[in-house]
N, CA, C and O of each residue as an XYZ file, in Angstrom:
336
protein
N     128.781     56.800    117.141
C     128.872     55.348    117.196
C     128.491     55.398    118.936
O     127.950     54.376    119.358
N     128.659     56.144    119.612
C     128.073     56.139    121.216
C     126.674     55.651    120.989
O     126.411     54.616    121.601
N     125.721     56.153    120.256
C     124.438     56.101    120.613
C     123.982     54.550    119.994
O     123.109     53.819    120.461
N     124.744     54.321    118.948
C     124.736     52.886    118.415
C     125.028     52.003    119.471
O     124.144     51.190    119.741
N     126.260     51.971    120.252
C     126.556     51.234    121.279
C     125.448     51.119    122.328
O     124.985     50.049    122.721
N     125.099     52.249    122.712
C     124.314     52.551    123.998
C     122.955     51.534    123.378
O     122.729     50.482    123.975
N     122.409     51.779    122.612
C     121.381     50.719    122.225
C     121.620     49.403    122.295
O     120.632     48.712    122.542
N     122.976     48.678    122.101
C     123.071     47.649    121.218
C     123.380     47.025    122.832
O     123.148     45.843    123.086
N     123.906     47.943    123.831
C     124.048     47.395    125.170
C     122.938     47.274    125.946
O     122.784     46.389    126.788
N     122.119     48.179    125.676
C     120.526     47.819    126.051
C     119.793     47.076    125.820
O     118.984     46.746    126.687
N     119.772     46.475    124.483
C     119.357     45.135    123.654
C     119.932     44.332    124.697
O     119.266     43.918    125.645
N     121.010     44.132    124.559
C     121.592     42.853    125.263
C     121.509     42.704    126.799
O     121.642     41.620    127.367
N     121.321     43.659    127.309
C     121.049     43.548    128.975
C     119.706     43.299    129.119
O     119.378     42.705    130.146
N     118.593     43.703    128.103
C     117.495     43.415    127.973
C     117.332     41.560    127.846
O     117.024     40.687    128.658
N     117.565     41.559    126.972
C     117.666     40.011    126.319
C     118.446     38.985    127.426
O     118.103     37.842    127.728
N     119.486     39.680    127.882
C     120.280     39.099    128.930
C     119.428     38.730    130.481
O     119.554     37.638    131.034
N     118.708     39.669    130.940
C     117.729     39.534    131.734
C     116.638     38.367    131.815
O     116.268     37.756    132.818
N     116.247     38.232    130.570
C     115.708     37.216    130.388
C     115.987     35.968    130.945
O     115.143     35.346    131.590
N     116.981     35.610    130.763
C     117.806     34.759    130.783
C     117.464     33.319    130.601
O     117.727     32.531    131.510
N     116.984     32.974    129.667
C     116.731     31.765    128.692
C     117.593     31.482    127.802
O     117.764     30.268    127.691
N     118.250     32.163    127.071
C     118.841     32.127    126.113
C     120.296     32.722    126.143
O     120.452     33.856    126.595
N     121.461     31.933    125.636
C     122.758     32.131    125.660
C     122.850     33.415    124.787
O     122.416     33.577    123.647
N     123.548     34.331    125.627
C     123.652     35.935    124.781
C     124.659     36.506    124.569
O     125.290     36.594    125.622
N     125.365     37.134    123.432
C     127.097     37.478    123.583
C     127.101     38.866    123.153
O     126.292     38.925    122.227
N     127.379     39.494    123.267
C     127.636     40.993    122.524
C     128.745     41.066    122.406
O     129.598     40.673    123.202
N     128.963     41.822    120.922
C     130.540     42.106    120.549
C     131.320     40.644    120.275
O     132.495     40.456    120.593
N     130.490     39.677    119.650
C     131.379     38.149    119.481
C     132.411     38.744    118.443
O     132.250     39.652    117.628
N     133.436     38.023    118.694
C     134.901     38.261    117.720
C     134.736     37.029    117.053
O     134.423     35.916    117.475
N     135.037     37.495    115.806
C     135.105     36.577    114.536
C     136.850     36.742    113.765
O     137.646     37.673    113.893
N     136.967     35.646    113.092
C     138.290     36.238    112.197
C     138.051     37.604    111.381
O     139.040     38.329    111.275
N     137.134     37.933    110.932
C     136.415     38.796    110.041
C     136.215     40.106    110.598
O     136.413     41.129    109.941
N     135.758     40.101    112.010
C     135.419     41.052    112.609
C     134.313     40.783    113.939
O     134.145     39.648    114.384
N     133.718     41.782    114.400
C     132.761     41.659    115.705
C     131.166     41.367    115.333
O     130.628     42.234    114.645
N     130.488     40.400    115.665
C     129.218     40.737    115.818
C     128.520     41.307    116.760
O     128.507     40.719    117.842
N     127.800     42.507    116.644
C     127.130     42.783    117.514
C     126.496     42.256    118.707
O     126.769     42.562    119.868
N     125.559     41.374    118.273
C     124.843     40.552    119.244
C     124.426     39.084    118.832
O     123.865     38.900    117.752
N     124.688     38.085    119.654
C     124.294     36.582    119.036
C     123.308     36.150    120.358
O     123.641     36.287    121.535
N     122.218     35.683    119.952
C     121.235     35.193    120.703
C     121.152     33.416    120.403
O     120.612     33.080    119.349
N     121.523     32.654    121.049
C     121.278     31.348    120.468
C     120.437     30.966    121.753
O     120.552     31.165    122.962
N     119.475     30.277    120.863
C     118.158     29.650    121.669
C     118.078     28.234    121.205
O     118.935     27.794    120.438
N     116.891     27.353    121.719
C     117.221     25.611    121.385
C     117.118     25.811    119.790
O     117.869     25.058    119.169
N     116.501     26.495    119.171
C     115.809     25.869    117.751
C     116.537     26.821    116.881
O     116.652     26.538    115.689
N     117.064     27.969    117.366
C     117.536     29.104    116.438
C     119.093     29.950    116.878
O     119.478     30.167    118.027
N     119.570     30.201    116.014
C     120.550     31.008    116.185
C     120.274     32.709    115.692
O     120.236     32.944    114.484
N     120.132     33.583    116.458
C     119.960     34.919    115.769
C     121.351     35.861    115.821
O     121.877     36.175    116.889
N     121.741     36.167    114.825
C     122.921     37.124    114.618
C     122.311     38.287    114.479
O     121.227     38.152    113.911
N     122.593     39.485    114.797
C     121.824     40.910    114.949
C     123.051     41.774    114.930
O     123.993     41.742    115.721
N     122.853     42.656    113.752
C     123.774     43.573    113.458
C     123.340     44.984    113.521
O     122.616     45.449    112.641
N     123.831     45.817    114.715
C     122.968     47.186    114.468
C     123.630     48.671    113.938
O     124.733     49.151    114.199
N     122.841     49.056    113.333
C     123.348     50.250    112.636
C     122.319     51.891    112.862
O     121.154     52.266    112.729
N     123.422     52.349    113.200
C     122.418     54.077    113.942
C     122.234     54.731    112.424
O     121.085     55.064    112.131
N     123.010     54.885    111.692
C     122.483     55.883    110.491
C     122.963     55.088    109.613
O     124.063     55.342    109.121
N     122.257     53.981    109.239
C     122.549     53.025    107.688
C     121.737     52.218    107.723
O     121.387     51.890    108.857
N     121.090     51.555    106.594
C     119.857     50.811    106.489
C     120.440     49.704    106.918
O     121.601     49.423    107.217
N     118.787     48.744    106.887
C     118.791     47.353    107.443
C     119.540     46.462    106.422
O     120.229     45.507    106.780
N     119.379     46.801    105.222
C     120.192     46.344    104.234
C     122.068     46.780    104.263
O     122.812     45.867    103.905
N     122.408     47.474    104.476
C     123.610     47.644    105.060
C     124.027     46.495    106.039
O     124.884     45.666    105.733
N     123.401     46.500    107.167
C     123.437     45.412    108.573
C     123.525     44.069    107.737
O     124.535     43.376    107.617
N     122.285     43.830    107.183
C     122.410     42.474    106.513
C     123.769     42.218    105.504
O     124.308     41.116    105.403
N     124.142     43.233    104.903
C     125.212     42.997    103.656
C     126.382     42.596    104.510
O     126.948     41.517    104.336
N     126.832     43.651    105.640
C     127.795     43.232    106.528
C     127.935     41.974    107.197
O     129.016     41.389    107.264
N     126.714     41.479    107.767
C     126.654     39.982    108.156
C     127.092     38.836    107.006
O     127.556     37.744    107.335
N     126.901     39.197    105.766
C     127.015     38.436    104.922
C     128.292     38.386    104.304
O     128.774     37.342    103.864
N     128.838     39.474    104.262
C     130.333     39.869    103.649
C     131.427     39.414    105.000
O     132.441     38.761    104.757
N     131.147     39.759    106.132
C     131.784     39.204    107.115
C     131.766     37.767    107.241
O     132.771     37.166    107.619
N     130.908     37.294    107.008
C     130.630     35.603    107.387
C     130.363     35.479    108.580
O     130.973     34.539    109.088
N     129.660     36.065    109.308
C     129.250     35.751    110.902
C     128.671     34.246    110.858
O     128.895     33.331    111.652
N     128.066     34.250    109.993
C     127.125     32.918    110.219
C     127.960     31.572    110.245
O     127.516     30.620    110.887
N     129.308     31.459    109.475
C     130.390     30.538    109.570
C     130.617     29.907    110.494
O     131.119     28.795    110.336
N     130.290     30.457    111.942
C     130.814     29.484    113.120
C     129.471     28.425    113.391
O     129.314     27.424    114.089
N     128.648     29.163    112.505
C     127.163     27.745    113.129
C     127.026     26.970    112.045
O     126.027     26.252    112.010
N     128.067     26.926    110.817
C     127.335     26.192    109.733
C     127.208     24.711    109.951
O     126.503     24.050    109.189
N     127.788     24.213    110.848
C     127.527     22.558    111.391
C     126.321     22.628    112.410
O     125.755     21.595    112.767
N     125.970     23.793    112.838
C     125.067     23.728    113.722
C     123.592     23.313    113.217
O     123.128     23.739    112.159
N     122.914     22.453    114.067
C     121.544     22.329    113.522
C     120.906     23.106    113.861
O     119.873     23.095    113.192
N     120.911     24.078    114.800
C     119.585     24.907    114.555
C     119.544     25.899    113.438
O     120.542     25.923    112.718
N     118.603     26.690    113.178
C     118.135     27.467    112.043
C     118.829     28.868    112.280
O     118.678     29.558    113.289
N     119.442     29.108    111.425
C     119.914     31.001    111.656
C     118.964     31.807    111.103
O     118.123     31.461    110.273
N     119.125     32.951    111.608
C     118.136     34.088    111.484
C     118.937     35.313    111.410
O     119.666     35.442    112.393
N     119.021     36.245    110.548
C     119.914     37.357    110.544
C     118.846     38.405    110.721
O     117.691     38.328    110.300
N     119.368     39.359    111.378
C     118.506     40.102    112.028
C     119.529     42.159    111.940
O     120.709     42.284    112.265
N     118.860     43.071    111.569
C     119.409     44.286    111.925
C     118.010     45.221    112.315
O     116.825     45.249    111.985
N     118.929     45.958    113.224
C     118.293     47.101    113.557
C     119.045     48.552    113.282
O     120.276     48.566    113.294
N     118.213     49.929    113.003
C     118.379     50.874    112.386
C     117.982     51.767    112.890
O     118.080     52.872    112.357
């Protein structure tokens, strides 16, 4: 778990240092916490990190926990990503 968190915050800091986009780590929802959300002018990226699991498991978690629901009325395109 610590290695996953280390990678998550390293990724967050790299994106945040670019300073172009809104980036949030551990964004709370009613169903859980999204590991990272990057909001760009045309896209919203929902990212879930998994250390010892598959990308499919990460994408399944995004779907099952409804992480995209807060962006349903947003005009930007949604993109789901996972890293393992």
